[in-house]
PDB file of C-alpha atoms in Angstrom:
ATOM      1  CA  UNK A   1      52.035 -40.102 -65.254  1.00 39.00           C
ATOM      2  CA  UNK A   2      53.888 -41.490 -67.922  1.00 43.00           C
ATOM      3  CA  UNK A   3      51.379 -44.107 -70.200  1.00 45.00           C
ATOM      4  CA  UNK A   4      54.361 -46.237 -70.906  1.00 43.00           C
ATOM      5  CA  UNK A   5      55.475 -47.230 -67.431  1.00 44.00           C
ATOM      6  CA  UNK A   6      54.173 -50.541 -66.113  1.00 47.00           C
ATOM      7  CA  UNK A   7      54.100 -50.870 -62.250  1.00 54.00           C
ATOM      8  CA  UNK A   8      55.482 -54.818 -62.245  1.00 87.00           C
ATOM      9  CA  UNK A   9      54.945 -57.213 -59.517  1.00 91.00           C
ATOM     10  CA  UNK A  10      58.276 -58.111 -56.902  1.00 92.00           C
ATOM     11  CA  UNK A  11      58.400 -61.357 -55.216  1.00 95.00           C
ATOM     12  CA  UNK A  12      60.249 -61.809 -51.893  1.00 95.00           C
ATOM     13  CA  UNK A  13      60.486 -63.524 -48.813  1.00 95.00           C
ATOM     14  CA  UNK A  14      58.444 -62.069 -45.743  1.00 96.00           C
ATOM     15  CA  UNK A  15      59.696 -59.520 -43.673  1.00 94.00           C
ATOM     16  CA  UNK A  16      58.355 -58.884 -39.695  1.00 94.00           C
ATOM     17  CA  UNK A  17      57.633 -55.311 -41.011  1.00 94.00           C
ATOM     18  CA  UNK A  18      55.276 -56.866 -43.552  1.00 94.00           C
ATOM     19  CA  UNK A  19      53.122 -58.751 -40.994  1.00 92.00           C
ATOM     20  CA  UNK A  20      50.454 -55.574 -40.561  1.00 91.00           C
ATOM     21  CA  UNK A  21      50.356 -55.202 -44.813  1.00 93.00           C
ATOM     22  CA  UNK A  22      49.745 -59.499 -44.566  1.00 91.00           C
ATOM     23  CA  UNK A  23      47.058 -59.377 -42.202  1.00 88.00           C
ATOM     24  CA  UNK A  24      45.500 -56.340 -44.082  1.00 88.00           C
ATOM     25  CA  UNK A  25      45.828 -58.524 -47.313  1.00 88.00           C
ATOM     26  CA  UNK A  26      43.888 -61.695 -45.817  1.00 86.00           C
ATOM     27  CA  UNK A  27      41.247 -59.476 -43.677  1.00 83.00           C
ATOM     28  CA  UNK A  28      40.466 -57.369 -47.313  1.00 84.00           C
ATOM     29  CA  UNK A  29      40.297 -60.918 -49.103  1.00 84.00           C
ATOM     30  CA  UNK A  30      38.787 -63.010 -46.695  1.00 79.00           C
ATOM     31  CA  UNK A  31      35.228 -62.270 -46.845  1.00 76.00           C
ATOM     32  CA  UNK A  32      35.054 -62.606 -50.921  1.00 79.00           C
ATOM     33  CA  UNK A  33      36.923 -65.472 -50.862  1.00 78.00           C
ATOM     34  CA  UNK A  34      34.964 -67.416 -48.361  1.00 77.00           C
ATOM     35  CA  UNK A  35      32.084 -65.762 -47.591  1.00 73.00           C
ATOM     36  CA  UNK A  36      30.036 -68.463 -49.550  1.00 77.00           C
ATOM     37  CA  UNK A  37      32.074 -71.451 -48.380  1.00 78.00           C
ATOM     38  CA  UNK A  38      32.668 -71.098 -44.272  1.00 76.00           C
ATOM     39  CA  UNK A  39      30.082 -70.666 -42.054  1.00 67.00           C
ATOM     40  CA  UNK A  40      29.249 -67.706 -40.447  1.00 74.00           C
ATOM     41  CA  UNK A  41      30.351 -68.227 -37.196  1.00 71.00           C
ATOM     42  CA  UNK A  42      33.644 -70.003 -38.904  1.00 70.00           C
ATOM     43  CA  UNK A  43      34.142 -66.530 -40.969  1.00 70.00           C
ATOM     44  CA  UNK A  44      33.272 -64.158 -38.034  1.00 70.00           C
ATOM     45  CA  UNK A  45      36.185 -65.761 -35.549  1.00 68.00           C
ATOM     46  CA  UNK A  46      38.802 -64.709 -38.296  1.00 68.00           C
ATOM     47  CA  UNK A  47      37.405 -61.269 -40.060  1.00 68.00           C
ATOM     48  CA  UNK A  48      36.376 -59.918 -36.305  1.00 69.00           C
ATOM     49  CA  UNK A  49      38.824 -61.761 -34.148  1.00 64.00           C
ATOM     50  CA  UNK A  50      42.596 -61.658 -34.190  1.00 73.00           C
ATOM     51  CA  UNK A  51      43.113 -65.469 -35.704  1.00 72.00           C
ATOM     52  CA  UNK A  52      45.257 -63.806 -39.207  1.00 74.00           C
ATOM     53  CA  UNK A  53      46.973 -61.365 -36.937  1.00 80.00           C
ATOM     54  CA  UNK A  54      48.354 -64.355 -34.668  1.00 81.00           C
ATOM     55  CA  UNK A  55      48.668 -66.833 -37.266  1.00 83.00           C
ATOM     56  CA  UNK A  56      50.614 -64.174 -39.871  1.00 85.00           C
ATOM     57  CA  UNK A  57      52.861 -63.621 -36.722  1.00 83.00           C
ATOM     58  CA  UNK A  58      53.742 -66.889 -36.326  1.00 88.00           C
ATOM     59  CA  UNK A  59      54.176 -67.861 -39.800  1.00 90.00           C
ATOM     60  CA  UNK A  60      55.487 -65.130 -42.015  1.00 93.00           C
ATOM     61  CA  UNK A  61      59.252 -66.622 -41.381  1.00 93.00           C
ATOM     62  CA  UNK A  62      57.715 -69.299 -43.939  1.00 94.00           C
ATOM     63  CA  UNK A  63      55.631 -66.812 -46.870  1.00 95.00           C
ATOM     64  CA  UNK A  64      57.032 -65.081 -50.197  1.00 96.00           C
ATOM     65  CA  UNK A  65      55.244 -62.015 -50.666  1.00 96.00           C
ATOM     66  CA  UNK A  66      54.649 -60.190 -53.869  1.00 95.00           C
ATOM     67  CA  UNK A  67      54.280 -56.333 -54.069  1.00 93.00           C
ATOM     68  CA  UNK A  68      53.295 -53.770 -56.366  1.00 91.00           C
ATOM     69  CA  UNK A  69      54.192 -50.382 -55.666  1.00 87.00           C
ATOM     70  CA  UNK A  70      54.878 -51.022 -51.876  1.00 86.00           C
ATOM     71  CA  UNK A  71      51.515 -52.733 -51.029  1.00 91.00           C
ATOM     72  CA  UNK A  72      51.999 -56.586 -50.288  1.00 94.00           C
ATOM     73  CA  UNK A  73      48.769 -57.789 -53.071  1.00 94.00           C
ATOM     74  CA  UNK A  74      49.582 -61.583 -52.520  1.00 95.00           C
ATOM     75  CA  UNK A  75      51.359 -63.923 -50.377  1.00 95.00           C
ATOM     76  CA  UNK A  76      52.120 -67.589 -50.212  1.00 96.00           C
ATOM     77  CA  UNK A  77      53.505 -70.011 -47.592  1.00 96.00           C
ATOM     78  CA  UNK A  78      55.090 -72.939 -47.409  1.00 96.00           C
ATOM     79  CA  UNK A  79      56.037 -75.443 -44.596  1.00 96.00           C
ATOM     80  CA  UNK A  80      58.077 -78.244 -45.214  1.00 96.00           C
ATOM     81  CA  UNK A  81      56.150 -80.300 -48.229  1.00 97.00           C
ATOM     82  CA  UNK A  82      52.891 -78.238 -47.430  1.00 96.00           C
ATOM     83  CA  UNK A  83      51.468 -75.646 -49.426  1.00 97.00           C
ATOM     84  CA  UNK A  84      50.219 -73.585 -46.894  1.00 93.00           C
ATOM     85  CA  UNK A  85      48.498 -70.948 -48.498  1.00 92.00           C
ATOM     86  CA  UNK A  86      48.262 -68.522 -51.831  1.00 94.00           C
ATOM     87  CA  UNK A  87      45.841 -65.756 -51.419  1.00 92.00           C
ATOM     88  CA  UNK A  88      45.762 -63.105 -54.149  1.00 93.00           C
ATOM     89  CA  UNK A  89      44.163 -59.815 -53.259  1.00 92.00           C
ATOM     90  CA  UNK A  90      40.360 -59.842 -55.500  1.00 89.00           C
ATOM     91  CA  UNK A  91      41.495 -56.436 -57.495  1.00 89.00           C
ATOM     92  CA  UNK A  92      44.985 -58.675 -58.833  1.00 91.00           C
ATOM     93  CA  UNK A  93      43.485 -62.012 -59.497  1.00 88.00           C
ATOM     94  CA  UNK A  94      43.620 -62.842 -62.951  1.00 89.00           C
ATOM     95  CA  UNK A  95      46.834 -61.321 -63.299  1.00 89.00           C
ATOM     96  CA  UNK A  96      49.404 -64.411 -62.587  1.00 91.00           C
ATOM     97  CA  UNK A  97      50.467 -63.463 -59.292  1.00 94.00           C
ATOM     98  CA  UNK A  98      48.820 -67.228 -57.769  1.00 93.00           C
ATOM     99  CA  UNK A  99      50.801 -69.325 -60.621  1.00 94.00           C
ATOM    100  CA  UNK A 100      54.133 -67.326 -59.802  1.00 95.00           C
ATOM    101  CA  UNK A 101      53.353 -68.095 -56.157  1.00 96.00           C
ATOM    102  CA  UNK A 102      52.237 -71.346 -56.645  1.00 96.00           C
ATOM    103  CA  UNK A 103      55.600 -71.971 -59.202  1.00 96.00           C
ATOM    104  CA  UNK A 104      58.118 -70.018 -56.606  1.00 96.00           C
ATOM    105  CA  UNK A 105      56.760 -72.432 -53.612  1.00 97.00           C
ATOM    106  CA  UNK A 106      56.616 -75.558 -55.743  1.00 96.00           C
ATOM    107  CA  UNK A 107      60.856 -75.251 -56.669  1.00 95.00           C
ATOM    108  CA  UNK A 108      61.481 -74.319 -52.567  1.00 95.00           C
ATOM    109  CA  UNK A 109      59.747 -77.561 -51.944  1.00 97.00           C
ATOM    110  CA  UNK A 110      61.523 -79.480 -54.507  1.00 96.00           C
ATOM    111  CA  UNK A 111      64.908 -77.590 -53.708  1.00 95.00           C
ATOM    112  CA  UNK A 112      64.452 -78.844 -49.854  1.00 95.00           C
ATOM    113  CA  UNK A 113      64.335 -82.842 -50.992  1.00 95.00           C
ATOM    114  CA  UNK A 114      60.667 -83.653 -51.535  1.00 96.00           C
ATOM    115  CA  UNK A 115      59.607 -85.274 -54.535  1.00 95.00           C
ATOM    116  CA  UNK A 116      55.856 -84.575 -53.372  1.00 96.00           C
ATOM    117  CA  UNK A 117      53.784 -81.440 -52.880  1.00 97.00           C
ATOM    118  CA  UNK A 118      50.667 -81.209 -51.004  1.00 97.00           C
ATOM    119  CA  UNK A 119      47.846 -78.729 -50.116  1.00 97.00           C
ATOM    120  CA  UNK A 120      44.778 -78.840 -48.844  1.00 95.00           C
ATOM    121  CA  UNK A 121      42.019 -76.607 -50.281  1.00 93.00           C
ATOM    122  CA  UNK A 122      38.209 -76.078 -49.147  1.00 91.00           C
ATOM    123  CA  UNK A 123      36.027 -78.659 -51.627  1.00 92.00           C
ATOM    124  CA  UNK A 124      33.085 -75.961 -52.057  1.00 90.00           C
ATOM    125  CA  UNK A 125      36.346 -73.880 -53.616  1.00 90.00           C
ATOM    126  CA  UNK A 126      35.705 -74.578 -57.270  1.00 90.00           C
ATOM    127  CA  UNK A 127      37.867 -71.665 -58.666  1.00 89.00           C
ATOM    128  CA  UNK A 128      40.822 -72.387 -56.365  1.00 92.00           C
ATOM    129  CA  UNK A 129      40.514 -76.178 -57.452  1.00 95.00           C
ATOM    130  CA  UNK A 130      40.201 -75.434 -60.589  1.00 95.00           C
ATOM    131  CA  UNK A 131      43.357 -73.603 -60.529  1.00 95.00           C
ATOM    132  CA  UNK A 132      45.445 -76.560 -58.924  1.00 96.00           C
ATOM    133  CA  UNK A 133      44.250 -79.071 -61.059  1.00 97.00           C
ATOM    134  CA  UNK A 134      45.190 -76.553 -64.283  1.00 96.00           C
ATOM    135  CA  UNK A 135      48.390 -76.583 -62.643  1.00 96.00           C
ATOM    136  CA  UNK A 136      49.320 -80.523 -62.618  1.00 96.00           C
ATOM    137  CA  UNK A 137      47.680 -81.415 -59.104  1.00 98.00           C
ATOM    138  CA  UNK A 138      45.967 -84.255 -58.421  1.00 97.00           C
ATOM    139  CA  UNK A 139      43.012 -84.361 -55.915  1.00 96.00           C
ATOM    140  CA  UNK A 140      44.469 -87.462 -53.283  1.00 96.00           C
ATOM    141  CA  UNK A 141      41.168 -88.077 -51.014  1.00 96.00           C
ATOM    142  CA  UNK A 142      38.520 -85.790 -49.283  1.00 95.00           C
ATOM    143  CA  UNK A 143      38.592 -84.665 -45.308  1.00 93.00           C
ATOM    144  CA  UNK A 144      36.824 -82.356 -42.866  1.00 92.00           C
ATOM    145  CA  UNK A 145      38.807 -79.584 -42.079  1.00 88.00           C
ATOM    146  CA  UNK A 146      38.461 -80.240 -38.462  1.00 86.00           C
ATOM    147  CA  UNK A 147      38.892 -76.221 -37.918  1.00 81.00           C
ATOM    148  CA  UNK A 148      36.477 -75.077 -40.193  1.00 81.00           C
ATOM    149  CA  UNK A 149      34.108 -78.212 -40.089  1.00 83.00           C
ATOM    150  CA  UNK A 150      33.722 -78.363 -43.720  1.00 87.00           C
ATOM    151  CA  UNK A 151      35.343 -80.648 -45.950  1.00 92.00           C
ATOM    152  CA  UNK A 152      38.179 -80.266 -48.075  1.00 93.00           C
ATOM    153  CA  UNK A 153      40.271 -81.723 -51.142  1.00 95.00           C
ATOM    154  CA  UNK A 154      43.568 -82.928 -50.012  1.00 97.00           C
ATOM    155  CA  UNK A 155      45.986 -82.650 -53.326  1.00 97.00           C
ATOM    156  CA  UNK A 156      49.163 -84.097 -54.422  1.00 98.00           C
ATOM    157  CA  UNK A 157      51.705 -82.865 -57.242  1.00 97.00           C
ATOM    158  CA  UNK A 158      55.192 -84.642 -58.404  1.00 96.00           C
ATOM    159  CA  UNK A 159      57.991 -82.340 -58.373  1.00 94.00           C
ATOM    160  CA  UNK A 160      60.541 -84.484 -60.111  1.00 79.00           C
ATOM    161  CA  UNK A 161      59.909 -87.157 -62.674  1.00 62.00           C
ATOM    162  CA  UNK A 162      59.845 -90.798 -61.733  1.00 52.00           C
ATOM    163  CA  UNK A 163      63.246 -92.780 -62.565  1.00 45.00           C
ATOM    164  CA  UNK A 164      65.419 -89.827 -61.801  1.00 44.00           C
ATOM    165  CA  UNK A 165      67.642 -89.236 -58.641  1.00 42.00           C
TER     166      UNK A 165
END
């Protein structure tokens, strides 16, 4: 192996073929992401049931992935104004791959004629807050998430500046 090559990241819209490498992604994240925040039997539908294969089928049309030598490490979504997701595989966090997500779906939205983002994000998610708030969002108000019965911080960014058309 050559020491000076560095393997770099490729971001791109979802492809049906990368629906299996998705649903890998989320079922290998899943558990360390919110093992400590959902409840068991919340967790258990979606790591032992088919919930991420169905809902990665009928969403991928709407998620940018990013890849590192052919494996699909992260993958965002985005409907409408909605952030739907950013999930970063635990071995690349730390690496920038959320923020370039999180940046790539932030100019789609504001390229499609919203002024406002949102997201929702579970409120016993202090790292993934954290993260948002680093990156200019504002925490609107505080709901259940009537799926996972727990609550969660609904959050708001400006994508263009006030006074400007």
């Amino acid at each position: 192996m050559d020491g000076g090559t560095t393997i770099q990241y490729t971001f791109r819209e979802a492809e049906a073929e990368d629906v299996p490498k998705i649903v890998n992604l989320l079922n290998e994240t899943i558990v360390k992401v919110y093992g400590q925040i959902l409840p068991e039997d919340k967790l258990k539908s979606w790591v032992e049931g088919d919930n991420l294969s169905r809902d990665v089928s009928n969403s991928w049309q709407n998620m940018i992935v990013a890849e590192k030598a052919g494996e699909v490490v992260a993958v965002a979504a985005r409907f409408d104004d909605l952030v739907g997701l950013i999930w970063v595989h635990p071995a690349h966090q730390r690496e920038g791959l959320g923020s370039a997500l999180l940046d790539i779906v932030e100019i789609e939205i504001k390229n499609s004629g919203y002024e406002m983002a949102k997201l929702a994000c579970f409120s016993d998610n202090d790292k993934a807050i954290r993260f948002y708030l680093d990156k200019g969002w504002e925490i609107l108000r505080e709901d259940i998430n009537k799926e996972a019965g727990i609550l969660e911080m609904v959050m708001t960014k400006t994508l263009t500046k006030k006074g400007r058309r």
